[in-house]
Coordinates of C-alpha atoms and ligand atoms in Angstrom, one line a residue:
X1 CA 0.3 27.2 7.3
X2 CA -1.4 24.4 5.5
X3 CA -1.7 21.1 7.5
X4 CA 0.7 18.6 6.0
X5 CA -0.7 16.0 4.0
X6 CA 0.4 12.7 5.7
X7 CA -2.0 9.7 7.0
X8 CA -3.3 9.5 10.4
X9 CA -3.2 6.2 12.2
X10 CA -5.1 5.1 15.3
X11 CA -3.3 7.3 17.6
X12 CA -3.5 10.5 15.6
X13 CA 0.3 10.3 14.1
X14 CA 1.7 8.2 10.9
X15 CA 1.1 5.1 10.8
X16 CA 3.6 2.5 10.5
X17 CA 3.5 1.9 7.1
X18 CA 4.8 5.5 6.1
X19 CA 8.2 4.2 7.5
X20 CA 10.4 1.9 6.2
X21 CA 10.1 -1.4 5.0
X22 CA 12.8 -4.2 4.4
X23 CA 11.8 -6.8 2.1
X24 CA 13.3 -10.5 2.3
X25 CA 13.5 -13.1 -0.2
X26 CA 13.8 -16.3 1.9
X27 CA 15.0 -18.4 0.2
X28 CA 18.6 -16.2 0.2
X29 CA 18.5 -14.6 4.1
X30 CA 19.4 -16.8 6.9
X31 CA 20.0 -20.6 6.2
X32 CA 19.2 -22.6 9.6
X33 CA 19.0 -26.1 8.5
X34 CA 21.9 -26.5 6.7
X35 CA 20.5 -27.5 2.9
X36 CA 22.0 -23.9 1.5
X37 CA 18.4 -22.4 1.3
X38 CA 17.3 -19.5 3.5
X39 CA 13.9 -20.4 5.8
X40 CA 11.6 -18.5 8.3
X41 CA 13.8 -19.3 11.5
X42 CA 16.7 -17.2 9.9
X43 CA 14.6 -14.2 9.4
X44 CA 13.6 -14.7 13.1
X45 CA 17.7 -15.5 13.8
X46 CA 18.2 -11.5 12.4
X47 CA 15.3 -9.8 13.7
X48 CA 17.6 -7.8 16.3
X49 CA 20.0 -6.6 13.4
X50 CA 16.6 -5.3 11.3
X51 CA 15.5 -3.6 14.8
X52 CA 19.0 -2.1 15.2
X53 CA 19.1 -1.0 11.4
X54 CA 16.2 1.0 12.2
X55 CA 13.0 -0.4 9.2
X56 CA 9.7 -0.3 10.3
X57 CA 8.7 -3.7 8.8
X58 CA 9.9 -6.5 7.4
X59 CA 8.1 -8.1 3.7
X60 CA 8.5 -11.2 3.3
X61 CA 8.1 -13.2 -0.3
X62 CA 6.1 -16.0 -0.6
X63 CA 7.2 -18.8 1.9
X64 CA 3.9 -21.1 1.3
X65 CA 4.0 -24.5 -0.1
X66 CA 4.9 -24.3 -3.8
X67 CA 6.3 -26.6 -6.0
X68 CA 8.7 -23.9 -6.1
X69 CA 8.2 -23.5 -10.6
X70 CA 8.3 -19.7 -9.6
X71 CA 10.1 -19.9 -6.6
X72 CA 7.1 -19.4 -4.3
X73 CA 5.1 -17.7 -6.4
X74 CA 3.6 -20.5 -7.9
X75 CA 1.3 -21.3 -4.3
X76 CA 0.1 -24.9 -3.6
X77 CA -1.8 -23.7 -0.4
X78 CA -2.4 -19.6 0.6
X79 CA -2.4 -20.9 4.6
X80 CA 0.6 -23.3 5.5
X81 CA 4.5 -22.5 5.0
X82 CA 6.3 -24.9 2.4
X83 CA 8.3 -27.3 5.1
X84 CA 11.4 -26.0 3.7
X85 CA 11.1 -22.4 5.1
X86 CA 9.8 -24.1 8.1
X87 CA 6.4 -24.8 9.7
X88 CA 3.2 -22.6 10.7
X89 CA 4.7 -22.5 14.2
X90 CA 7.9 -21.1 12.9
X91 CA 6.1 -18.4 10.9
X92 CA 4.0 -17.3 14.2
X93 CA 6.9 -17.2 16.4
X94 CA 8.2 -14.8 14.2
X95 CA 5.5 -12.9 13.9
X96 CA 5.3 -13.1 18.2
X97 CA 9.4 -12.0 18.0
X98 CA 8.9 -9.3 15.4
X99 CA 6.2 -7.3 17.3
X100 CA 7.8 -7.9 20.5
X101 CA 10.5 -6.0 18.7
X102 CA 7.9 -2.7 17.5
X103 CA 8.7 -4.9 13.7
X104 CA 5.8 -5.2 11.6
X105 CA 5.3 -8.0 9.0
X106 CA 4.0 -7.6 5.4
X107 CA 3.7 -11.0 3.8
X108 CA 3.1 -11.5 0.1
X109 CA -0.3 -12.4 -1.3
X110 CA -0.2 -13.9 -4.8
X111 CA -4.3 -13.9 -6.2
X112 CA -3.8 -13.5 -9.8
X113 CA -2.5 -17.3 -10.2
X114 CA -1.8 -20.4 -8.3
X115 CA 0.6 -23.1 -8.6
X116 CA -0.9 -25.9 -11.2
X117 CA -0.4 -28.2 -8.2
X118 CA -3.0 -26.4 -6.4
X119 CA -5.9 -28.8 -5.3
X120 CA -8.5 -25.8 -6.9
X121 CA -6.7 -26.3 -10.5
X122 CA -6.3 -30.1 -9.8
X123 CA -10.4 -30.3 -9.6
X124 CA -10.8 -27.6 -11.9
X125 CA -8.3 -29.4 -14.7
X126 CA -10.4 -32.5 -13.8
X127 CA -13.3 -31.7 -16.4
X128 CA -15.6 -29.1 -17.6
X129 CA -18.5 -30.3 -15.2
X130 CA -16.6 -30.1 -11.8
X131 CA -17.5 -26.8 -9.5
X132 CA -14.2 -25.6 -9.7
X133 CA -13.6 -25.5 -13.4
X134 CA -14.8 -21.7 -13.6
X135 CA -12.5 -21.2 -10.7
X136 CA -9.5 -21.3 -13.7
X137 CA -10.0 -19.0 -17.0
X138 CA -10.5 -22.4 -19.2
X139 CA -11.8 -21.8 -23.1
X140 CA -12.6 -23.4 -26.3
X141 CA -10.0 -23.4 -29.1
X142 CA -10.8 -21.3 -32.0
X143 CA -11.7 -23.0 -35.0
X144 CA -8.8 -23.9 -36.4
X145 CA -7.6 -25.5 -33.0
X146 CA -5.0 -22.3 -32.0
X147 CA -5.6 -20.6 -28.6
X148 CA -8.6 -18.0 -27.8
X149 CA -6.9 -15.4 -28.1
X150 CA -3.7 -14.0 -28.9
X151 CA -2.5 -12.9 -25.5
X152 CA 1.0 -13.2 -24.3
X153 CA 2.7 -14.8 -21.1
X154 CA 4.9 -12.1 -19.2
X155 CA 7.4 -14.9 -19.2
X156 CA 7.6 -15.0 -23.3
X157 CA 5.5 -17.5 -25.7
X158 CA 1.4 -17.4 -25.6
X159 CA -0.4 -17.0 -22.0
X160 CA -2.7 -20.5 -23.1
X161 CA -1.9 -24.1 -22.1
X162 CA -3.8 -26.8 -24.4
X163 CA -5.2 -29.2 -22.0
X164 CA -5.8 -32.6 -24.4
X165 CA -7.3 -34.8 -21.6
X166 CA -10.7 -31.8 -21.6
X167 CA -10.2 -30.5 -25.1
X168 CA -9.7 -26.7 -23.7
X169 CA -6.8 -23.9 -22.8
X170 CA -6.9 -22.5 -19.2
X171 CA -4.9 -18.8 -19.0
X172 CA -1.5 -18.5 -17.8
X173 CA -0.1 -14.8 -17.5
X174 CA 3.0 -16.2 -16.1
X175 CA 4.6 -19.8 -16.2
X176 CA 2.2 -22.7 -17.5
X177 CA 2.6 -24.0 -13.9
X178 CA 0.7 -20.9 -13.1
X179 CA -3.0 -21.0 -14.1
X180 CA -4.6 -17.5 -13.8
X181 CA -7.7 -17.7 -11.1
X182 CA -10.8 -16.4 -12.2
X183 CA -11.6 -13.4 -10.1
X184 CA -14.9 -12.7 -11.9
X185 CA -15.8 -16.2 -9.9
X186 CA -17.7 -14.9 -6.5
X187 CA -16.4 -18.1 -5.1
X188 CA -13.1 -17.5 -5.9
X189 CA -13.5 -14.0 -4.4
X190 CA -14.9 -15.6 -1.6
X191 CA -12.2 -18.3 -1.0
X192 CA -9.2 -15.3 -1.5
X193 CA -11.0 -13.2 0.9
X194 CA -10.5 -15.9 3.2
X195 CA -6.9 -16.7 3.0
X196 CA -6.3 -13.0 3.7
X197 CA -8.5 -13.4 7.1
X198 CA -6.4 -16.5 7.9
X199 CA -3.5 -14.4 8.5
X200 CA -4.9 -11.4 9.6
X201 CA -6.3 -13.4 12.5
X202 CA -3.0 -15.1 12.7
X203 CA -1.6 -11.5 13.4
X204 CA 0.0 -10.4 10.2
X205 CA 0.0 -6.7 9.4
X206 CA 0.0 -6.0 5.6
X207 CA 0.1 -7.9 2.6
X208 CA 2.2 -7.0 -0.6
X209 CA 0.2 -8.4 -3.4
X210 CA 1.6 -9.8 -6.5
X211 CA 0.5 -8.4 -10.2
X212 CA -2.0 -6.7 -8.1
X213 CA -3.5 -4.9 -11.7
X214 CA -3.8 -8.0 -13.2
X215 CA -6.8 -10.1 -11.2
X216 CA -9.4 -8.3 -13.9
X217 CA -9.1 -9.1 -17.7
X218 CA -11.4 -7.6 -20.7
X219 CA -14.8 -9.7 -19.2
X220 CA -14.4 -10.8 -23.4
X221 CA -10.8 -12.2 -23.9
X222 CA -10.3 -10.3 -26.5
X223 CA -7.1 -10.1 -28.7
X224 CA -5.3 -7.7 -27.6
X225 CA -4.5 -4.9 -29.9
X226 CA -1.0 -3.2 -31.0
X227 CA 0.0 -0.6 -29.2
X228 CA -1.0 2.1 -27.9
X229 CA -4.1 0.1 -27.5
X230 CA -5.0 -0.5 -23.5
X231 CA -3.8 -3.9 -22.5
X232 CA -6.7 -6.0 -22.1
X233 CA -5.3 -9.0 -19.8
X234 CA -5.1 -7.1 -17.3
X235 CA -6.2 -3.7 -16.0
X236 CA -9.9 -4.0 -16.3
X237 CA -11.7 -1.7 -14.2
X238 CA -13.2 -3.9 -12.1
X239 CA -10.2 -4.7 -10.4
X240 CA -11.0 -1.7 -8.3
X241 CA -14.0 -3.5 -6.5
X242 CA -12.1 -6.0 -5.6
X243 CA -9.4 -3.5 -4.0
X244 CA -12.7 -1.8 -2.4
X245 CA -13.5 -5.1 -1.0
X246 CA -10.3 -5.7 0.5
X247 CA -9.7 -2.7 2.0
X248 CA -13.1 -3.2 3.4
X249 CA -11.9 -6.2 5.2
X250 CA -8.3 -5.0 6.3
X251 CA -10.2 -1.8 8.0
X252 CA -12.6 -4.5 10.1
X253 CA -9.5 -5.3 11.9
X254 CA -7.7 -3.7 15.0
X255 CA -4.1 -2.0 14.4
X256 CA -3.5 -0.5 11.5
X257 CA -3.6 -3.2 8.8
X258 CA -2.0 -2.7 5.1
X259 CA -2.2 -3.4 1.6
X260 CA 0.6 -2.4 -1.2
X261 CA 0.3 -3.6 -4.4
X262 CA 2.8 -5.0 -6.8
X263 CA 1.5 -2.4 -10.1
X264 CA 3.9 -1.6 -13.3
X265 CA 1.8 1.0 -14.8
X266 CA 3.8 3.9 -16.7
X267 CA 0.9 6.2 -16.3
X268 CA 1.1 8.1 -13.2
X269 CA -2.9 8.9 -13.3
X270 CA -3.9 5.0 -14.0
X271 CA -0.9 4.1 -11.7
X272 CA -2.7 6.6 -8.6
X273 CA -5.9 5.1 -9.5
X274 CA -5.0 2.1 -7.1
X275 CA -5.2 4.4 -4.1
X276 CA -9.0 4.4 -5.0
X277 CA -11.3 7.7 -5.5
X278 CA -11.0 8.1 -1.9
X279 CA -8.3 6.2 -0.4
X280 CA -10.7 3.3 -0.2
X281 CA -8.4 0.9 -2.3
X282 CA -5.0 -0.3 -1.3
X283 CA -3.0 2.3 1.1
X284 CA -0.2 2.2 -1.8
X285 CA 0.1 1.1 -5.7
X286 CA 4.0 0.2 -5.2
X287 CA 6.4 3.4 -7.5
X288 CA 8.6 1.4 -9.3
X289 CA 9.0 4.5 -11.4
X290 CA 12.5 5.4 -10.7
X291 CA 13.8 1.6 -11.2
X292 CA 12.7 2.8 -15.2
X293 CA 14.5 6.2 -15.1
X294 CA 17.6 7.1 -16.0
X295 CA 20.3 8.4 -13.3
X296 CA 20.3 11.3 -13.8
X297 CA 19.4 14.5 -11.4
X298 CA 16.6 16.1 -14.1
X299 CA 15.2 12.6 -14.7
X300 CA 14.9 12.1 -11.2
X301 CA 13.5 15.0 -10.4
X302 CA 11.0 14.8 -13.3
X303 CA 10.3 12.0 -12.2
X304 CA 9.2 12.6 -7.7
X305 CA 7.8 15.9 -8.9
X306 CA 5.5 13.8 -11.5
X307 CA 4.5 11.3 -8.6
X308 CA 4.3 13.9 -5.6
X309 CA 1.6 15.5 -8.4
X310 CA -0.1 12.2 -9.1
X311 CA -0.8 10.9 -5.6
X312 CA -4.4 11.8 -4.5
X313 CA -5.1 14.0 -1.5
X314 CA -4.7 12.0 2.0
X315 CA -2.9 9.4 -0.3
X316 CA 1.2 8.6 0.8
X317 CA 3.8 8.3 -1.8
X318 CA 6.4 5.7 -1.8
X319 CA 9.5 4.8 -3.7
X320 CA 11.2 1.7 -4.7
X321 CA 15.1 1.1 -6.2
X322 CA 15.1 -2.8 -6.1
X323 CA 13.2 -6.2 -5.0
X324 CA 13.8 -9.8 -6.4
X325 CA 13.1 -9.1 -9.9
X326 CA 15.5 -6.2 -10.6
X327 CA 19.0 -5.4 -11.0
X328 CA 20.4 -4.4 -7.8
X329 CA 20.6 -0.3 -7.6
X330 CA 24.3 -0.4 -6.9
X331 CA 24.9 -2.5 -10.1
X332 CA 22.8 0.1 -12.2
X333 CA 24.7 3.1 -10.9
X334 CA 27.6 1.9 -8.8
X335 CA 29.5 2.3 -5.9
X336 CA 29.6 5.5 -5.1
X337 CA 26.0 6.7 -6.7
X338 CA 24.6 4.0 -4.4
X339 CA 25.2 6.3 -1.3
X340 CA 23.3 8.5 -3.1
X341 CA 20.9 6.8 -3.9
X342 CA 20.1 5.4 -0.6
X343 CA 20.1 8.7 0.7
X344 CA 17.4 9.5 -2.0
X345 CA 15.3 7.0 -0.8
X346 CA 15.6 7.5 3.0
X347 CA 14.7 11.5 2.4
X348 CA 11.9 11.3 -0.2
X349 CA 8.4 12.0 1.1
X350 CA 7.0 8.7 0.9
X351 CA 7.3 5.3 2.4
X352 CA 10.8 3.4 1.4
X353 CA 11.0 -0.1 0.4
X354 CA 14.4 -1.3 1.0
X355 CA 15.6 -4.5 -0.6
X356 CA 18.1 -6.9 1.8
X357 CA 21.3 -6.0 0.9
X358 CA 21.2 -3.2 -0.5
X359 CA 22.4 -1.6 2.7
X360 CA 25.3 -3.1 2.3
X361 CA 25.8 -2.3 -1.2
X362 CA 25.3 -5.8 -2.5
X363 CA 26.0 -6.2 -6.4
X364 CA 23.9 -8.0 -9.0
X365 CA 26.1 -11.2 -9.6
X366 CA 26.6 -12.8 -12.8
X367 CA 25.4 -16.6 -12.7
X368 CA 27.2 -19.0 -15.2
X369 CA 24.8 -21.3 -17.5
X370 CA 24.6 -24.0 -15.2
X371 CA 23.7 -21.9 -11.6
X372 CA 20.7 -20.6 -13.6
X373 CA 18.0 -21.1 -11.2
X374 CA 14.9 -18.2 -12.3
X375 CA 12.3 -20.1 -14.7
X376 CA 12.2 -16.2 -16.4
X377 CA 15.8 -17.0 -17.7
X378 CA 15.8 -20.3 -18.9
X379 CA 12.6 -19.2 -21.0
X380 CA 14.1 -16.1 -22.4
X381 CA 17.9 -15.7 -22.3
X382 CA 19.3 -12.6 -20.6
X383 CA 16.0 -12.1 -18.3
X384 CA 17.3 -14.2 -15.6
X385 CA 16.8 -12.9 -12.3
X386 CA 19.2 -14.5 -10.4
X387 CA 21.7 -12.0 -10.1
X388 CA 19.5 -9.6 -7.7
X389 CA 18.9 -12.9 -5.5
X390 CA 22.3 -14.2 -3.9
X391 CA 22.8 -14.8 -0.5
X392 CA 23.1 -12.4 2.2
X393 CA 26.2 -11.2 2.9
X394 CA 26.5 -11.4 6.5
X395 CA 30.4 -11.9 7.5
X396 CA 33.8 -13.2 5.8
X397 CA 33.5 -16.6 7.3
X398 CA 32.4 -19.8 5.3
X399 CA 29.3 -19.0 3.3
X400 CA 29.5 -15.4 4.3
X401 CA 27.5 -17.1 7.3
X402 CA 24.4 -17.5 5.4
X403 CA 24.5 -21.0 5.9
X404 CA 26.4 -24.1 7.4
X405 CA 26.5 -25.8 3.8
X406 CA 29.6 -25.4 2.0
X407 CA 29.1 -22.1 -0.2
X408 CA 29.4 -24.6 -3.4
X409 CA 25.9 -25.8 -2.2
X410 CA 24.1 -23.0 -1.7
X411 CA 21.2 -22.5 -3.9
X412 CA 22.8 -19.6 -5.7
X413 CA 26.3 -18.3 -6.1
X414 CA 27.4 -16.1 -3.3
X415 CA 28.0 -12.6 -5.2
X416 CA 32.2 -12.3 -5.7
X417 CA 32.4 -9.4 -2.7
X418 CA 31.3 -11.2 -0.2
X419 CA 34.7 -11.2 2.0
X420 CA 34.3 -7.3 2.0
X421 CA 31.0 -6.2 1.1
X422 CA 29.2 -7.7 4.4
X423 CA 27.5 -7.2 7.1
X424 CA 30.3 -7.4 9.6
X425 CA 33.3 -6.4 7.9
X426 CA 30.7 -2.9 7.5
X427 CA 29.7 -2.8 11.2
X428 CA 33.4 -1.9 12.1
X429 CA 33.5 1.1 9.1
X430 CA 32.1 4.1 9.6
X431 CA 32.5 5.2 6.2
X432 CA 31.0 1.7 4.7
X433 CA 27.7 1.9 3.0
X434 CA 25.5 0.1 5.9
X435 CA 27.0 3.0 8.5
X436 CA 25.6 5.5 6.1
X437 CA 21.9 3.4 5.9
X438 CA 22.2 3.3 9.6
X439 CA 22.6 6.8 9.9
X440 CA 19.9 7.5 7.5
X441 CA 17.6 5.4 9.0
X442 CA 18.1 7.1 12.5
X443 CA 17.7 10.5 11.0
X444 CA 14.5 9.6 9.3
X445 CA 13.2 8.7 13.1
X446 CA 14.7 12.1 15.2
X447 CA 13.5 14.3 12.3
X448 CA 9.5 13.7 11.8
X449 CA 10.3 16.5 8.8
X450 CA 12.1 13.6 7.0
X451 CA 9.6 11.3 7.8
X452 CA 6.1 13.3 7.4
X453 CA 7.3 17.1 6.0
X454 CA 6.4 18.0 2.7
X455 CA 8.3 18.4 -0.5
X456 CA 9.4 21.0 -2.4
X457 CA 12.2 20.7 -5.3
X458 CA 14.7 23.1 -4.8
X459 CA 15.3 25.3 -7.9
X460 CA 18.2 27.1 -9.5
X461 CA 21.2 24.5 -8.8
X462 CA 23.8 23.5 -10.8
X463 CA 23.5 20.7 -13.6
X464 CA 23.9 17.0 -11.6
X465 CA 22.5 18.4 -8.8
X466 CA 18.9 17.5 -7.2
X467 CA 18.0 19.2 -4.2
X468 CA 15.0 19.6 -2.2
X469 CA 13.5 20.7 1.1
X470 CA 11.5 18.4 3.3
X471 CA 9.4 20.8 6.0
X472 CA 7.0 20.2 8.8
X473 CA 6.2 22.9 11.4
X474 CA 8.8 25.5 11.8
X475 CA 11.4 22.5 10.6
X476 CA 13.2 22.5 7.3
X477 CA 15.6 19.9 6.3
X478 CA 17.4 20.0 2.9
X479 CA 18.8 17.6 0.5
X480 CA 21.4 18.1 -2.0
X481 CA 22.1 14.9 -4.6
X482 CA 25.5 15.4 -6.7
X483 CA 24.3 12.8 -9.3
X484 CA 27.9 13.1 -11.1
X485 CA 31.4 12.4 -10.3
X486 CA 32.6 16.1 -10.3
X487 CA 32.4 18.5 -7.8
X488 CA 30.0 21.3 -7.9
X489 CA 29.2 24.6 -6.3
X490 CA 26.3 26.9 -5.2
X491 CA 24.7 29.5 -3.2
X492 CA 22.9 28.8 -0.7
X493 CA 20.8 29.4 2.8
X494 CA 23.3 28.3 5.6
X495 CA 22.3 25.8 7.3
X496 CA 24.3 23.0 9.7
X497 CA 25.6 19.9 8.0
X498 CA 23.4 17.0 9.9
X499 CA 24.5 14.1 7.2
X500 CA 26.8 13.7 4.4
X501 CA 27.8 10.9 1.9
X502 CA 31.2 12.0 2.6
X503 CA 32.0 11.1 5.7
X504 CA 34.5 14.6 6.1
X505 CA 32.5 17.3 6.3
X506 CA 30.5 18.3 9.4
X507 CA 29.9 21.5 10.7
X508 CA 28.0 24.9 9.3
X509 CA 27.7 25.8 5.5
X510 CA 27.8 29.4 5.5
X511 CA 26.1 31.0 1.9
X512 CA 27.7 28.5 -1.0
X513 CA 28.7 24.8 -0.6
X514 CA 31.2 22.9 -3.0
X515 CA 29.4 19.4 -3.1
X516 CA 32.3 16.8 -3.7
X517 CA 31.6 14.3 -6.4
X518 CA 29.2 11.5 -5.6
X519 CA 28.3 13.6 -2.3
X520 CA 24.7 14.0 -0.9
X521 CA 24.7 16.1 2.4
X522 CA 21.5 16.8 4.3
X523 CA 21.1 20.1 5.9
X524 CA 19.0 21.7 8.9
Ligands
NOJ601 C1 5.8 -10.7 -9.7 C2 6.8 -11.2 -8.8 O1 7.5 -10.2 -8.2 C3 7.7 -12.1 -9.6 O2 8.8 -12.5 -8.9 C4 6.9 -13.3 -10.1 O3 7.7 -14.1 -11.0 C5 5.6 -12.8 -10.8 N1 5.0 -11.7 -10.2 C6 4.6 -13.9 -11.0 O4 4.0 -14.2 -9.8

């Protein structure tokens, strides 16, 4: 039998990072202070409910001081924590707590862009003679006084900023208030490089970096071209040096140290060229690929088998239904597809990213005009990303105990559920949706097959249903997915029931199985 292809860590077995990993917007976890935003002591305040839920490591978004135009991604300083998650004490005693706990911590590393209130773009913005001005992308007008080039910011209108007081347009991919570095700059390399060390010293274990693709532009600024033209802010293929040269620096360290990267690419070969030509890039491009596809068994099928083909040899999948800039996965297919969907992501070969609430089942909520907090949406109606970002849901007491402030002060809306969709109204139900991510969770550890097997897509089952096997040594688990809400039968090998969506059925299945609707049952 062929060896299975899974990493090896320091010890010989998978390392940490082929587990689970719960990400965590602060700003809407744990409130400790009282002023209705989330901070770093509440993460710290939970750590034993995310070592009892079973994850692997917790990702945190950006906690450093910003002038908060992005919400932390708009970074004032790569090596402090903005005074209102906390201090640099705070963020190390959680770091201390979460490894004391077998947690490790991912934080996120934003390179393509800085906050405009960042001292670099404060020299640089100074003039075209200080040191730092080819720190930013800064350029001439074009004759007639419009900007270089025709490039657009991901947040809607052109990606230039005139700057009157020097007479030239810096490059923003995102917000004006976030000047795009200039990676081409050895210095600027130099000074990144550096803020990673900062924390790997400080003893953090992986860093989930933002637009990861887009630190290399066309070395010309030239306009970009229709369609299906490559996109030329962003993508070059130089970015891949500078991938090489982090991984060279996370490998100098002790203990297993990781790199994801934040990549939308729709191309599964470009996408897998971010695991480098061998492995020597980041460990994983993030898969956002089946946030984009539709819910439907075939799609999603299409869909793993298209990924488990485009990963390179000794390279590790991984899957992703929601972070902070999505629509929550049980608002895209509800309810009762939810279970389902968890269980898709807990049995897939590949590292899971799970996003904080979602194990409860936590809906997007609609935020009236005036809650609107997410730049995105007040630039372009109907983007807003709010919805995905309300406060966790942690009991049916005031403020669903995310915070001591009255919920009317809380930086966003609590989502409508609150009083039943929470963490412990869902503690005392087996049936809820956080028993059933518990239970998954603790499968995934007692069956290595689940965590390190291989895949194979089972053929030959009825329409709405997905099914594969998941095998490692003489083990083989299988996975059946009823994507509709009709019941559905099928031959098959018996096998003993070891987890079902529908809390009822237990036991053996002896040669054909009627799936209820909305059920996913994993067999041994
Ligand atoms: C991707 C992040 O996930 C998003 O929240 C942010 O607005 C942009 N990058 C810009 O940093």
């Amino acid at each position: 039998m062929d060896e299975p292809r899974y990493p090896r860590g320091e010890d010989g077995e998978a390392p940490w990072w082929t587990g689970v990993i719960y990400q965590i917007y602060p700003r809407s976890f744990q409130d400790t202070t009282g002023n209705g935003i989330g901070d770093i002591a509440g993460i710290t305040a939970h750590l034993p409910y995310l070592e009892d839920l079973g994850v692997d490591a917790i990702w945190i978004s950006p906690f450093y001081p910003s002038p908060m135009a992005d919400f932390g991604y708009d970074v004032a300083d790569y090596t402090d924590v903005d005074p209102l998650f906390g201090t640099l004490g705070d963020l190390d005693d959680l770091l201390s707590q979460a490894h004391r706990r077998g947690l490790r911590v991912v934080i996120d590393w934003v390179p393509n862009h800085t906050s405009d209130r960042h001292p670099w773009f404060i020299e640089s913005r100074s003039g075209p003679a200080n040191p730092r001005r080819d720190w930013y992308v800064w350029r001439d007008p074009r004759p007639d006084g419009s900007p270089p080039n025709n490039w657009s910011s991901m947040f809607g209108g052109p990606a230039w900023k005139w700057d009157e007081p020097t007479g030239q347009y810096y490059l923003h991919s995102f917000l004006e208030e976030q000047p795009d570095l200039n990676w081409r700059n050895e210095d600027v390399r130099h000074a990144m490089f550096d803020t990673i060390r900062f924390w790997l010293d400080r003893g953090v274990d992986g860093f989930r970096i933002d637009v990861a693709h887009f630190v290399m532009k066309d070395p010309m600024l030239r306009d970009q071209l229709d369609p299906p033209a490559r996109p030329r802010s962003m993508g070059h293929p130089d970015v891949h040096g500078v991938y090489r040269d982090l991984r060279t620096i996370l490998d100098s360290y002790d203990g297993e140290r990781f790199s994801v990267g934040e990549i939308h690419l729709a191309d599964p070969e470009e996408w897998a060229s971010y695991y480098g030509t061998d492995n020597d890039e980041l460990h994983m491009p993030f898969n956002f690929s089946l946030v984009k596809t539709p819910w439907d068994a075939g799609a999603v099928r299409d869909r793993v088998e298209a990924i488990e083909a485009a990963v390179p040899d000794g390279g590790w999948p991984n899957y992703v239904l929601g972070n902070h800039d999505e629509r929550r996965i049980a608002g895209r297919v509800g309810r009762d597809q939810a279970r389902v969907a968890m269980m898709l992501l807990l049995t897939l070969r590949g590292t899971a990213t799970l996003y904080y609430g979602d194990e409860i089942g936590m809906q997007d909520q609609e935020i009236p005009p005036d809650a609107q907090q997410d730049p995105f949406g007040h630039r372009v109606p109907g983007e807003g990303r709010d919805g995905c970002r309300t406060p966790m849901q942690w009991d049916p007491g005031p403020a669903a105990g995310f915070s001591t402030a009255p919920a009317v002060d809380l930086w966003l809306p609590l989502n409508a559920d609150w009083a039943t969709t929470n963490v412990a109204v869902e503690s005392d139900d087996v049936t809820s949706m956080l028993s059933l991510t518990r239970r998954l969770l603790a499968l995934r550890t007692r069956m290595p097959a689940l965590r390190s097997g291989e895949y194979r897509t089972i053929d030959g089952l009825p329409e709405g249903v997905y099914g594969y096997e998941r095998a490692l040594a003489l083990d083989r688990i299988r996975v059946f997915l009823n994507f509709t809400n009709e019941s559905r039968t099928f031959d098959l090998h018996p096998g003993r029931v070891l987890l079902s969506t529908d809390p009822d059925r237990t036991g053996v299945v002896d040669g054909s199985i009627t799936v209820t609707p909305n059920e996913g049952v994993i067999l041994v």
